[in-house]
mmCIF file of C-alpha atoms in Angstrom:
data_model
loop_
_atom_site.group_PDB
_atom_site.id
_atom_site.type_symbol
_atom_site.label_atom_id
_atom_site.label_comp_id
_atom_site.label_asym_id
_atom_site.label_seq_id
_atom_site.Cartn_x
_atom_site.Cartn_y
_atom_site.Cartn_z
ATOM 1 C CA MET A 116 214.656 158.531 -13.244
ATOM 2 C CA PHE A 117 216.205 154.997 -12.725
ATOM 3 C CA GLY A 118 213.756 152.139 -13.038
ATOM 4 C CA LEU A 119 210.913 153.964 -14.931
ATOM 5 C CA ASN A 120 211.086 152.229 -18.070
ATOM 6 C CA LYS A 121 211.932 148.861 -16.436
ATOM 7 C CA LEU A 122 208.699 149.268 -14.262
ATOM 8 C CA PHE A 123 206.268 150.738 -16.880
ATOM 9 C CA GLY A 124 207.860 150.520 -20.201
ATOM 10 C CA LYS A 125 206.405 153.770 -21.812
ATOM 11 C CA LEU A 126 206.569 156.631 -19.543
ATOM 12 C CA ASN A 127 203.174 157.216 -17.717
ATOM 13 C CA PRO A 128 202.761 160.794 -16.510
ATOM 14 C CA GLU A 129 200.586 159.822 -13.650
ATOM 15 C CA LYS A 130 202.848 157.060 -12.248
ATOM 16 C CA THR A 131 205.916 159.272 -13.205
ATOM 17 C CA ALA A 132 204.307 161.716 -10.852
ATOM 18 C CA ILE A 133 203.998 159.302 -8.038
ATOM 19 C CA LEU A 134 207.571 158.250 -8.337
ATOM 20 C CA THR A 135 208.715 161.560 -8.310
ATOM 21 C CA ALA A 136 206.543 162.339 -5.042
ATOM 22 C CA LEU A 137 208.072 159.085 -3.558
ATOM 23 C CA SER A 138 211.526 160.016 -4.335
ATOM 24 C CA GLN A 139 211.126 163.578 -2.940
ATOM 25 C CA TYR A 140 209.508 162.390 0.476
ATOM 26 C CA LYS A 141 211.719 162.913 3.277
ATOM 27 C CA SER A 142 211.407 162.004 6.842
ATOM 28 C CA ALA A 143 213.959 161.077 9.637
ATOM 29 C CA VAL A 144 213.058 157.357 8.851
ATOM 30 C CA PHE A 145 213.624 158.171 5.139
ATOM 31 C CA PRO A 146 216.210 160.714 4.759
ATOM 32 C CA PHE A 147 216.826 160.125 1.134
ATOM 33 C CA GLY A 148 213.260 159.477 0.164
ATOM 34 C CA ILE A 149 211.810 156.239 -1.490
ATOM 35 C CA ALA A 150 214.057 155.136 -3.889
ATOM 36 C CA ASN A 151 212.524 154.023 -7.314
ATOM 37 C CA ASP A 152 214.087 150.540 -7.217
ATOM 38 C CA TRP A 153 211.952 149.905 -4.025
ATOM 39 C CA VAL A 154 208.866 150.037 -6.057
ATOM 40 C CA GLU A 155 207.779 146.903 -7.426
ATOM 41 C CA LYS A 156 204.884 147.922 -9.106
ATOM 42 C CA VAL A 157 202.061 150.430 -9.419
ATOM 43 C CA ASP A 158 198.430 149.463 -10.226
ATOM 44 C CA LYS A 159 195.562 151.954 -10.942
ATOM 45 C CA THR A 160 192.449 151.232 -9.170
ATOM 46 C CA ASN A 161 188.914 152.849 -9.091
ATOM 47 C CA GLY A 162 189.763 155.513 -6.614
ATOM 48 C CA GLY A 163 193.595 156.089 -7.370
ATOM 49 C CA PHE A 164 196.661 154.008 -7.540
ATOM 50 C CA GLU A 165 198.238 151.211 -5.320
ATOM 51 C CA VAL A 166 202.011 151.072 -4.903
ATOM 52 C CA HIS A 167 203.861 147.900 -4.121
ATOM 53 C CA LEU A 168 207.208 148.662 -2.321
ATOM 54 C CA ASN A 169 210.155 146.277 -1.305
ATOM 55 C CA LEU A 170 211.626 148.252 1.443
ATOM 56 C CA PRO A 171 215.250 147.400 2.461
ATOM 57 C CA PHE A 172 214.451 147.948 6.250
ATOM 58 C CA ALA A 173 211.436 147.525 8.562
ATOM 59 C CA ALA A 174 209.182 150.503 8.537
ATOM 60 C CA LYS A 175 205.660 149.229 7.539
ATOM 61 C CA ASN A 176 204.105 151.394 10.002
ATOM 62 C CA ALA A 177 205.457 154.653 8.358
ATOM 63 C CA LEU A 178 203.418 154.130 5.241
ATOM 64 C CA LEU A 179 200.389 155.880 6.488
ATOM 65 C CA ASP A 180 202.303 159.204 6.870
ATOM 66 C CA ILE A 181 203.895 158.590 3.584
ATOM 67 C CA GLU A 182 200.109 158.298 2.000
ATOM 68 C CA ALA A 183 198.920 161.418 3.721
ATOM 69 C CA GLU A 184 201.767 163.558 2.286
ATOM 70 C CA LEU A 185 201.370 161.989 -1.059
ATOM 71 C CA LEU A 186 197.770 162.795 -1.303
ATOM 72 C CA GLU A 187 198.602 166.463 -0.410
ATOM 73 C CA LYS A 188 201.200 166.764 -3.078
ATOM 74 C CA THR A 189 199.646 164.809 -5.898
ATOM 75 C CA GLN A 190 195.855 165.351 -4.864
ATOM 76 C CA THR A 191 195.697 161.630 -5.845
ATOM 77 C CA LYS A 192 194.716 158.775 -3.473
ATOM 78 C CA ILE A 193 197.656 156.517 -3.294
ATOM 79 C CA SER A 194 197.539 153.259 -1.090
ATOM 80 C CA LEU A 195 200.968 151.729 -0.257
ATOM 81 C CA CYS A 196 201.886 148.098 0.711
ATOM 82 C CA ALA A 197 205.243 146.796 1.386
ATOM 83 C CA GLU A 198 207.200 143.536 1.996
ATOM 84 C CA ILE A 199 210.281 143.950 3.897
ATOM 85 C CA ALA A 200 213.471 142.685 2.140
ATOM 86 C CA LEU A 201 216.859 143.648 3.640
ATOM 87 C CA THR A 202 219.448 144.117 1.241
ATOM 88 C CA ALA A 203 222.335 143.908 3.692
ATOM 89 C CA LYS A 204 224.749 140.932 3.916
ATOM 90 C CA ASP A 205 224.531 138.472 6.750
ATOM 91 C CA LYS A 206 226.277 139.702 9.879
ATOM 92 C CA PHE A 207 226.419 136.426 11.602
ATOM 93 C CA LYS A 208 225.139 132.944 10.311
ATOM 94 C CA GLN A 209 221.777 134.170 8.618
ATOM 95 C CA ILE A 210 221.203 137.046 10.889
ATOM 96 C CA LYS A 211 221.533 140.421 8.982
ATOM 97 C CA HIS A 212 222.015 142.904 11.976
ATOM 98 C CA ILE A 213 222.655 142.427 15.630
ATOM 99 C CA VAL A 214 221.841 145.127 18.072
ATOM 100 C CA LEU A 215 223.156 145.404 21.459
ATOM 101 C CA VAL A 216 220.818 147.041 24.100
ATOM 102 C CA ALA A 217 222.830 148.287 26.966
ATOM 103 C CA SER A 218 222.853 150.485 30.101
ATOM 104 C CA GLY A 219 225.648 151.593 32.424
ATOM 105 C CA LYS A 220 223.598 150.490 35.472
ATOM 106 C CA GLY A 221 220.663 148.432 36.296
ATOM 107 C CA GLY A 222 217.137 149.460 36.958
ATOM 108 C CA VAL A 223 216.698 151.863 33.922
ATOM 109 C CA GLY A 224 214.403 149.478 32.010
ATOM 110 C CA LYS A 225 216.739 148.244 29.490
ATOM 111 C CA SER A 226 215.251 144.691 29.390
ATOM 112 C CA THR A 227 211.892 145.988 29.070
ATOM 113 C CA SER A 228 213.152 148.210 26.142
ATOM 114 C CA ALA A 229 214.874 145.697 24.554
ATOM 115 C CA VAL A 230 211.608 143.368 24.477
ATOM 116 C CA ASN A 231 209.464 146.408 23.207
ATOM 117 C CA LEU A 232 211.665 147.232 20.550
ATOM 118 C CA ALA A 233 211.642 143.670 19.417
ATOM 119 C CA TYR A 234 207.955 143.671 19.618
ATOM 120 C CA ALA A 235 208.026 147.015 17.508
ATOM 121 C CA MET A 236 210.354 145.861 14.978
ATOM 122 C CA ALA A 237 208.444 142.475 14.383
ATOM 123 C CA ALA A 238 205.293 144.779 13.992
ATOM 124 C CA GLN A 239 207.126 146.438 11.116
ATOM 125 C CA GLY A 240 207.307 143.288 9.199
ATOM 126 C CA ALA A 241 210.794 142.168 10.229
ATOM 127 C CA LYS A 242 211.902 138.764 11.151
ATOM 128 C CA VAL A 243 213.204 139.286 14.937
ATOM 129 C CA GLY A 244 214.972 137.535 17.560
ATOM 130 C CA ILE A 245 216.198 138.403 21.095
ATOM 131 C CA LEU A 246 219.027 136.953 23.050
ATOM 132 C CA ASP A 247 219.164 137.506 26.733
ATOM 133 C CA ALA A 248 223.059 138.035 27.445
ATOM 134 C CA ASP A 249 222.129 139.195 31.060
ATOM 135 C CA ILE A 250 223.542 135.752 32.438
ATOM 136 C CA TYR A 251 223.357 136.949 35.979
ATOM 137 C CA GLY A 252 219.715 138.332 35.957
ATOM 138 C CA PRO A 253 217.878 136.947 32.965
ATOM 139 C CA SER A 254 214.639 138.691 32.475
ATOM 140 C CA ILE A 255 213.617 137.686 29.000
ATOM 141 C CA PRO A 256 211.589 134.530 30.149
ATOM 142 C CA SER A 257 209.481 136.669 32.481
ATOM 143 C CA LEU A 258 208.851 139.534 30.173
ATOM 144 C CA PHE A 259 207.770 137.034 27.779
ATOM 145 C CA ALA A 260 205.642 135.066 30.312
ATOM 146 C CA LEU A 261 207.475 131.906 29.526
ATOM 147 C CA GLU A 262 209.275 131.179 32.998
ATOM 148 C CA HIS A 263 208.853 127.424 32.596
ATOM 149 C CA GLU A 264 209.637 126.907 28.934
ATOM 150 C CA LYS A 265 212.674 124.753 27.919
ATOM 151 C CA PRO A 266 214.564 124.772 24.579
ATOM 152 C CA THR A 267 214.282 121.656 22.566
ATOM 153 C CA THR A 268 216.977 120.231 20.106
ATOM 154 C CA LYS A 269 216.667 118.442 16.816
ATOM 155 C CA ASP A 270 220.122 117.354 16.149
ATOM 156 C CA ASN A 271 221.744 117.160 19.770
ATOM 157 C CA LYS A 272 224.042 119.876 18.624
ATOM 158 C CA THR A 273 221.966 123.176 18.482
ATOM 159 C CA LEU A 274 219.046 124.375 20.670
ATOM 160 C CA GLN A 275 215.718 125.445 19.030
ATOM 161 C CA PRO A 276 214.833 129.021 20.115
ATOM 162 C CA ILE A 277 211.567 129.454 22.047
ATOM 163 C CA VAL A 278 209.082 131.538 19.885
ATOM 164 C CA LYS A 279 206.286 133.887 20.840
ATOM 165 C CA ASP A 280 204.209 136.193 18.547
ATOM 166 C CA GLY A 281 206.918 135.347 15.789
ATOM 167 C CA ILE A 282 209.929 136.492 17.935
ATOM 168 C CA LYS A 283 212.634 133.825 18.456
ATOM 169 C CA MET A 284 214.387 133.978 21.824
ATOM 170 C CA GLN A 285 217.117 132.361 23.785
ATOM 171 C CA SER A 286 218.052 132.883 27.520
ATOM 172 C CA ILE A 287 220.192 131.221 30.199
ATOM 173 C CA GLY A 288 216.854 131.571 32.270
ATOM 174 C CA PHE A 289 215.380 128.902 30.059
ATOM 175 C CA LEU A 290 218.169 126.502 30.699
ATOM 176 C CA VAL A 291 219.644 127.046 34.346
ATOM 177 C CA PRO A 292 217.650 128.253 37.335
ATOM 178 C CA ALA A 293 218.184 131.929 38.074
ATOM 179 C CA GLU A 294 219.804 131.343 41.665
ATOM 180 C CA ASP A 295 222.454 129.075 39.833
ATOM 181 C CA ALA A 296 223.292 131.443 37.259
ATOM 182 C CA THR A 297 223.957 134.379 39.623
ATOM 183 C CA VAL A 298 227.173 132.608 41.153
ATOM 184 C CA TRP A 299 228.876 131.972 38.071
ATOM 185 C CA ARG A 300 232.418 133.563 37.559
ATOM 186 C CA GLY A 301 233.063 135.919 34.551
ATOM 187 C CA PRO A 302 234.903 133.469 32.300
ATOM 188 C CA MET A 303 231.940 130.898 32.871
ATOM 189 C CA ALA A 304 229.508 133.650 32.175
ATOM 190 C CA SER A 305 231.247 134.653 29.095
ATOM 191 C CA GLN A 306 231.462 131.166 27.687
ATOM 192 C CA ALA A 307 227.678 130.721 28.245
ATOM 193 C CA LEU A 308 226.567 133.560 26.268
ATOM 194 C CA ASN A 309 228.912 132.569 23.529
ATOM 195 C CA GLN A 310 227.240 129.181 23.561
ATOM 196 C CA LEU A 311 223.960 130.874 23.544
ATOM 197 C CA LEU A 312 224.584 132.649 20.418
ATOM 198 C CA ASN A 313 226.464 130.225 18.644
ATOM 199 C CA GLU A 314 224.655 127.006 19.408
ATOM 200 C CA THR A 315 221.014 128.214 18.920
ATOM 201 C CA ASP A 316 219.422 127.625 15.470
ATOM 202 C CA TRP A 317 218.200 131.065 14.820
ATOM 203 C CA GLY A 318 217.435 130.487 11.160
ATOM 204 C CA GLU A 319 216.875 133.634 9.106
ATOM 205 C CA LEU A 320 216.773 136.828 11.105
ATOM 206 C CA ASP A 321 216.528 140.540 10.002
ATOM 207 C CA TYR A 322 217.334 141.777 13.592
ATOM 208 C CA LEU A 323 218.666 140.122 16.554
ATOM 209 C CA PHE A 324 218.502 142.273 19.825
ATOM 210 C CA VAL A 325 220.898 141.366 22.577
ATOM 211 C CA ASP A 326 219.849 142.269 26.109
ATOM 212 C CA MET A 327 223.219 143.000 27.598
ATOM 213 C CA PRO A 328 224.096 142.780 31.176
ATOM 214 C CA PRO A 329 224.184 146.003 32.873
ATOM 215 C CA GLY A 330 227.528 147.742 33.654
ATOM 216 C CA THR A 331 230.633 148.263 31.885
ATOM 217 C CA GLY A 332 233.102 145.844 33.728
ATOM 218 C CA ASP A 333 235.280 143.051 32.029
ATOM 219 C CA ILE A 334 232.264 140.836 31.402
ATOM 220 C CA GLN A 335 230.511 143.275 29.433
ATOM 221 C CA LEU A 336 233.525 144.136 27.459
ATOM 222 C CA THR A 337 234.345 140.612 26.728
ATOM 223 C CA MET A 338 230.727 140.069 25.720
ATOM 224 C CA THR A 339 230.781 143.024 23.377
ATOM 225 C CA GLN A 340 233.913 141.786 21.676
ATOM 226 C CA LYS A 341 232.404 138.505 21.145
ATOM 227 C CA VAL A 342 229.209 139.431 19.510
ATOM 228 C CA PRO A 343 229.409 140.571 16.060
ATOM 229 C CA ALA A 344 227.177 143.439 16.324
ATOM 230 C CA SER A 345 225.953 146.268 13.851
ATOM 231 C CA GLY A 346 225.453 148.842 16.722
ATOM 232 C CA ALA A 347 224.526 149.632 20.152
ATOM 233 C CA VAL A 348 221.567 151.428 21.655
ATOM 234 C CA ILE A 349 221.930 152.869 25.252
ATOM 235 C CA ILE A 350 219.247 153.137 27.725
ATOM 236 C CA THR A 351 219.417 155.577 30.393
ATOM 237 C CA THR A 352 216.976 157.854 32.451
ATOM 238 C CA PRO A 353 217.143 161.549 33.030
ATOM 239 C CA GLN A 354 219.037 161.156 36.540
ATOM 240 C CA ASP A 355 222.442 162.666 36.757
ATOM 241 C CA LEU A 356 223.587 159.020 38.341
ATOM 242 C CA ALA A 357 222.111 157.142 35.361
ATOM 243 C CA LEU A 358 223.280 159.661 33.096
ATOM 244 C CA ALA A 359 227.005 159.245 34.382
ATOM 245 C CA ASP A 360 226.815 155.326 33.965
ATOM 246 C CA ALA A 361 225.341 155.707 30.411
ATOM 247 C CA GLN A 362 228.407 157.737 29.700
ATOM 248 C CA LYS A 363 230.792 154.889 30.631
ATOM 249 C CA GLY A 364 228.459 152.619 28.287
ATOM 250 C CA ILE A 365 229.269 154.968 25.469
ATOM 251 C CA ALA A 366 232.901 154.917 26.317
ATOM 252 C CA MET A 367 233.129 151.149 26.376
ATOM 253 C CA PHE A 368 231.354 150.805 22.881
ATOM 254 C CA ASN A 369 233.810 153.539 21.540
ATOM 255 C CA GLN A 370 236.914 151.621 22.922
ATOM 256 C CA VAL A 371 235.799 148.673 20.472
ATOM 257 C CA ASN A 372 234.688 150.842 17.708
ATOM 258 C CA LEU A 373 231.179 149.748 17.886
ATOM 259 C CA PRO A 374 228.644 152.463 16.559
ATOM 260 C CA ILE A 375 226.196 153.964 18.743
ATOM 261 C CA LEU A 376 222.848 154.092 17.125
ATOM 262 C CA GLY A 377 221.350 156.382 19.627
ATOM 263 C CA LEU A 378 220.084 156.852 23.396
ATOM 264 C CA ILE A 379 216.693 155.989 24.617
ATOM 265 C CA GLU A 380 215.690 158.194 27.570
ATOM 266 C CA ASN A 381 213.422 155.772 29.664
ATOM 267 C CA MET A 382 211.062 157.178 32.442
ATOM 268 C CA SER A 383 211.546 160.470 30.687
ATOM 269 C CA HIS A 384 208.594 162.121 32.248
ATOM 270 C CA TYR A 385 205.204 161.329 33.859
ATOM 271 C CA ILE A 386 201.919 162.258 32.167
ATOM 272 C CA CYS A 387 199.511 163.708 34.920
ATOM 273 C CA GLY A 388 196.127 161.601 34.675
ATOM 274 C CA HIS A 389 194.177 164.716 35.569
ATOM 275 C CA CYS A 390 195.614 167.504 33.708
ATOM 276 C CA GLY A 391 197.783 165.823 31.070
ATOM 277 C CA GLY A 392 200.874 167.919 32.044
ATOM 278 C CA LYS A 393 204.333 166.335 31.974
ATOM 279 C CA ASN A 394 206.090 166.176 35.426
ATOM 280 C CA HIS A 395 209.894 165.410 35.137
ATOM 281 C CA VAL A 396 210.273 163.170 38.234
ATOM 282 C CA PHE A 397 213.841 162.029 37.681
ATOM 283 C CA GLY A 398 214.945 165.280 35.953
ATOM 284 C CA GLN A 399 214.949 166.953 32.470
ATOM 285 C CA GLN A 400 216.642 166.829 29.298
ATOM 286 C CA GLY A 401 219.643 164.717 30.656
ATOM 287 C CA GLY A 402 219.209 162.230 27.795
ATOM 288 C CA GLU A 403 219.100 165.001 25.280
ATOM 289 C CA ARG A 404 222.336 166.700 26.665
ATOM 290 C CA LEU A 405 224.218 163.454 26.726
ATOM 291 C CA ALA A 406 223.365 162.609 23.222
ATOM 292 C CA SER A 407 224.098 166.043 21.858
ATOM 293 C CA ARG A 408 227.717 165.765 23.774
ATOM 294 C CA HIS A 409 228.493 162.703 21.796
ATOM 295 C CA GLY A 410 226.870 163.376 18.669
ATOM 296 C CA VAL A 411 224.532 160.587 18.649
ATOM 297 C CA PRO A 412 220.439 160.527 18.097
ATOM 298 C CA LEU A 413 218.088 160.802 21.065
ATOM 299 C CA LEU A 414 216.030 157.955 19.614
ATOM 300 C CA ALA A 415 212.953 158.388 22.173
ATOM 301 C CA GLU A 416 211.816 159.873 25.308
ATOM 302 C CA ILE A 417 209.700 157.116 26.783
ATOM 303 C CA PRO A 418 207.407 158.365 29.710
ATOM 304 C CA LEU A 419 206.771 156.562 33.095
ATOM 305 C CA ASP A 420 203.742 154.758 32.246
ATOM 306 C CA ILE A 421 201.985 152.196 34.491
ATOM 307 C CA GLU A 422 200.580 150.530 31.363
ATOM 308 C CA ILE A 423 204.183 149.570 30.180
ATOM 309 C CA ARG A 424 204.922 148.022 33.490
ATOM 310 C CA THR A 425 201.475 146.215 33.583
ATOM 311 C CA TYR A 426 201.939 144.829 29.995
ATOM 312 C CA SER A 427 205.533 143.948 30.486
ATOM 313 C CA GLU A 428 204.654 141.958 33.739
ATOM 314 C CA GLN A 429 201.873 140.186 32.068
ATOM 315 C CA GLY A 430 204.104 139.227 29.136
ATOM 316 C CA LEU A 431 201.863 140.888 26.548
ATOM 317 C CA ASN A 432 202.867 142.234 23.071
ATOM 318 C CA ILE A 433 202.926 145.814 23.694
ATOM 319 C CA ALA A 434 202.678 146.510 19.924
ATOM 320 C CA LYS A 435 199.357 145.239 19.986
ATOM 321 C CA GLN A 436 198.025 147.114 22.883
ATOM 322 C CA PRO A 437 195.798 150.258 22.294
ATOM 323 C CA ILE A 438 198.362 152.600 24.466
ATOM 324 C CA LYS A 439 200.236 155.699 23.442
ATOM 325 C CA ALA A 440 203.423 154.346 24.516
ATOM 326 C CA THR A 441 203.556 151.790 21.778
ATOM 327 C CA GLU A 442 204.106 154.961 19.434
ATOM 328 C CA HIS A 443 207.431 155.697 21.129
ATOM 329 C CA TYR A 444 208.824 152.015 20.535
ATOM 330 C CA THR A 445 207.556 151.880 16.869
ATOM 331 C CA ALA A 446 209.206 155.343 15.918
ATOM 332 C CA CYS A 447 212.462 154.027 17.634
ATOM 333 C CA SER A 448 212.429 150.685 15.980
ATOM 334 C CA GLN A 449 212.023 152.580 12.417
ATOM 335 C CA LEU A 450 214.754 154.923 13.206
ATOM 336 C CA ILE A 451 217.096 152.012 14.166
ATOM 337 C CA ALA A 452 216.086 149.855 11.176
ATOM 338 C CA SER A 453 216.775 153.066 8.938
ATOM 339 C CA MET A 454 220.228 153.883 10.390
ATOM 340 C CA LEU A 455 221.344 150.252 9.977
ATOM 341 C CA HIS A 456 220.221 150.304 6.576
ATOM 342 C CA TYR A 457 222.156 153.254 5.542
ATOM 343 C CA GLN A 458 225.025 152.304 7.592
ATOM 344 C CA SER A 459 225.498 149.070 5.706
ATOM 345 C CA SER A 460 224.899 150.398 2.418
ATOM 346 C CA THR A 461 227.657 152.787 2.857
ATOM 347 C CA ASP A 462 230.026 149.953 3.862
ATOM 348 C CA SER A 463 230.386 151.670 7.233
ATOM 349 C CA GLN A 464 229.724 148.931 9.564
ATOM 350 C CA VAL A 465 232.077 147.563 11.924
ATOM 351 C CA GLU A 466 233.321 144.027 11.643
ATOM 352 C CA ILE A 467 234.072 142.453 15.035
ATOM 353 C CA VAL A 468 236.039 139.134 15.075
ATOM 354 C CA MET A 469 234.920 136.284 17.137
ATOM 355 C CA THR A 470 237.506 134.982 19.325
ATOM 356 C CA ASP A 471 237.976 132.565 22.192
ATOM 357 C CA ASP A 472 239.778 135.162 24.513
#
C-alpha cells in the first residue's frame, strides 16, 4: 500500500490494518475511501490509536461516522483528527473554489441557504467567504446582522471584507443603501459585481460562495460568465412553479458549461410538532424528479423549520445551534466539498475567462 513505508518504516500489522480499513471505508462523501497519503501519522495510545489526517476537502464532521465503522471492523478504538489542506489550484486570486448559489426565482430561500452552507463549510475546518451578488436585493448584511457595517481599506485600492465567525463577506449592501441599488441598470449592476469580486482583499479562501440574484435574465448570465466558478448549486422548492424556474437555471448554467453540483430542495416538508409526521405543504418529490431528469445529485431536502427562520433573522450561526436542521447543511456542505475535490483532481473543472463584456 502506497505510503506505508514512508509513514511507519517497517510495516506494523496493527497500523497496516487501520490503513486498510481507512482505504476501504466508503460513503457518499468519501466514495474512494481515505487515501493512505492523507494519513500524516498514527500514534498508539493507552486505549487504542490516534490517526492524524490531512484532508484535501472540508469534511471534519464526518470523522465520527468513520470512527464508528472502524471500531466495528477492527475492534479497536481509533480516534481521528484532521486538518483541512486543499490540494486544488487557486481558481481566482488565492481562492480555491467559487460556488454559485442560484435559483430560478425569488422566495425559495436562496440567500438563507447560501449563508447556512457557508457556516456549515466553515464548521468543517475550511476558510470560507461569501459574496453577495444580489445587487438589487442584497440580503447578506441582514442575514449576518451586520446592516450598519462599512468596509475599510488599507491601500485605497482594495476593500477589506467584513468578517464574522471567521467568514469573510462582501456585499453592495455594505456600500450602497438598498433603495439606491434597486434602480441600477443591468450594465451598472454587472460592473458593481465585478468590482466587488475583484477589488476585495479576500486573502486565502478554500471556498467562496456567491449568492446570485434570482432569475435567469441577461444580468444573471453576464454575472455567471464573469465569475470564474467551479460549480453551481440550484435552490428550489417542491412547487411546480419553482421547479419550472429551477429548470431555467439549469439551462443557463448548461449554456456556459458550468458544472451543476446539485439541487437543494428547500421547504421540502413540515414536521408536525405534535405527531412528528411529515406534511408536504408545497408538494412532494419535485426536487428529486428534477435532479433525476438532469442527472445531478439532490443534495438535501431541507424542512420548513421555524428555527431556521428565527436564527437567520437574528443573524446567528446556525452551525452552532442545537437544532436538527443543522445536520442537513452539514451533510450538504460535505458533499459539495467532496465533489469539488474529485472534480478538480480529475482536471474536469471548467475555466471561465474573465472579460469586460
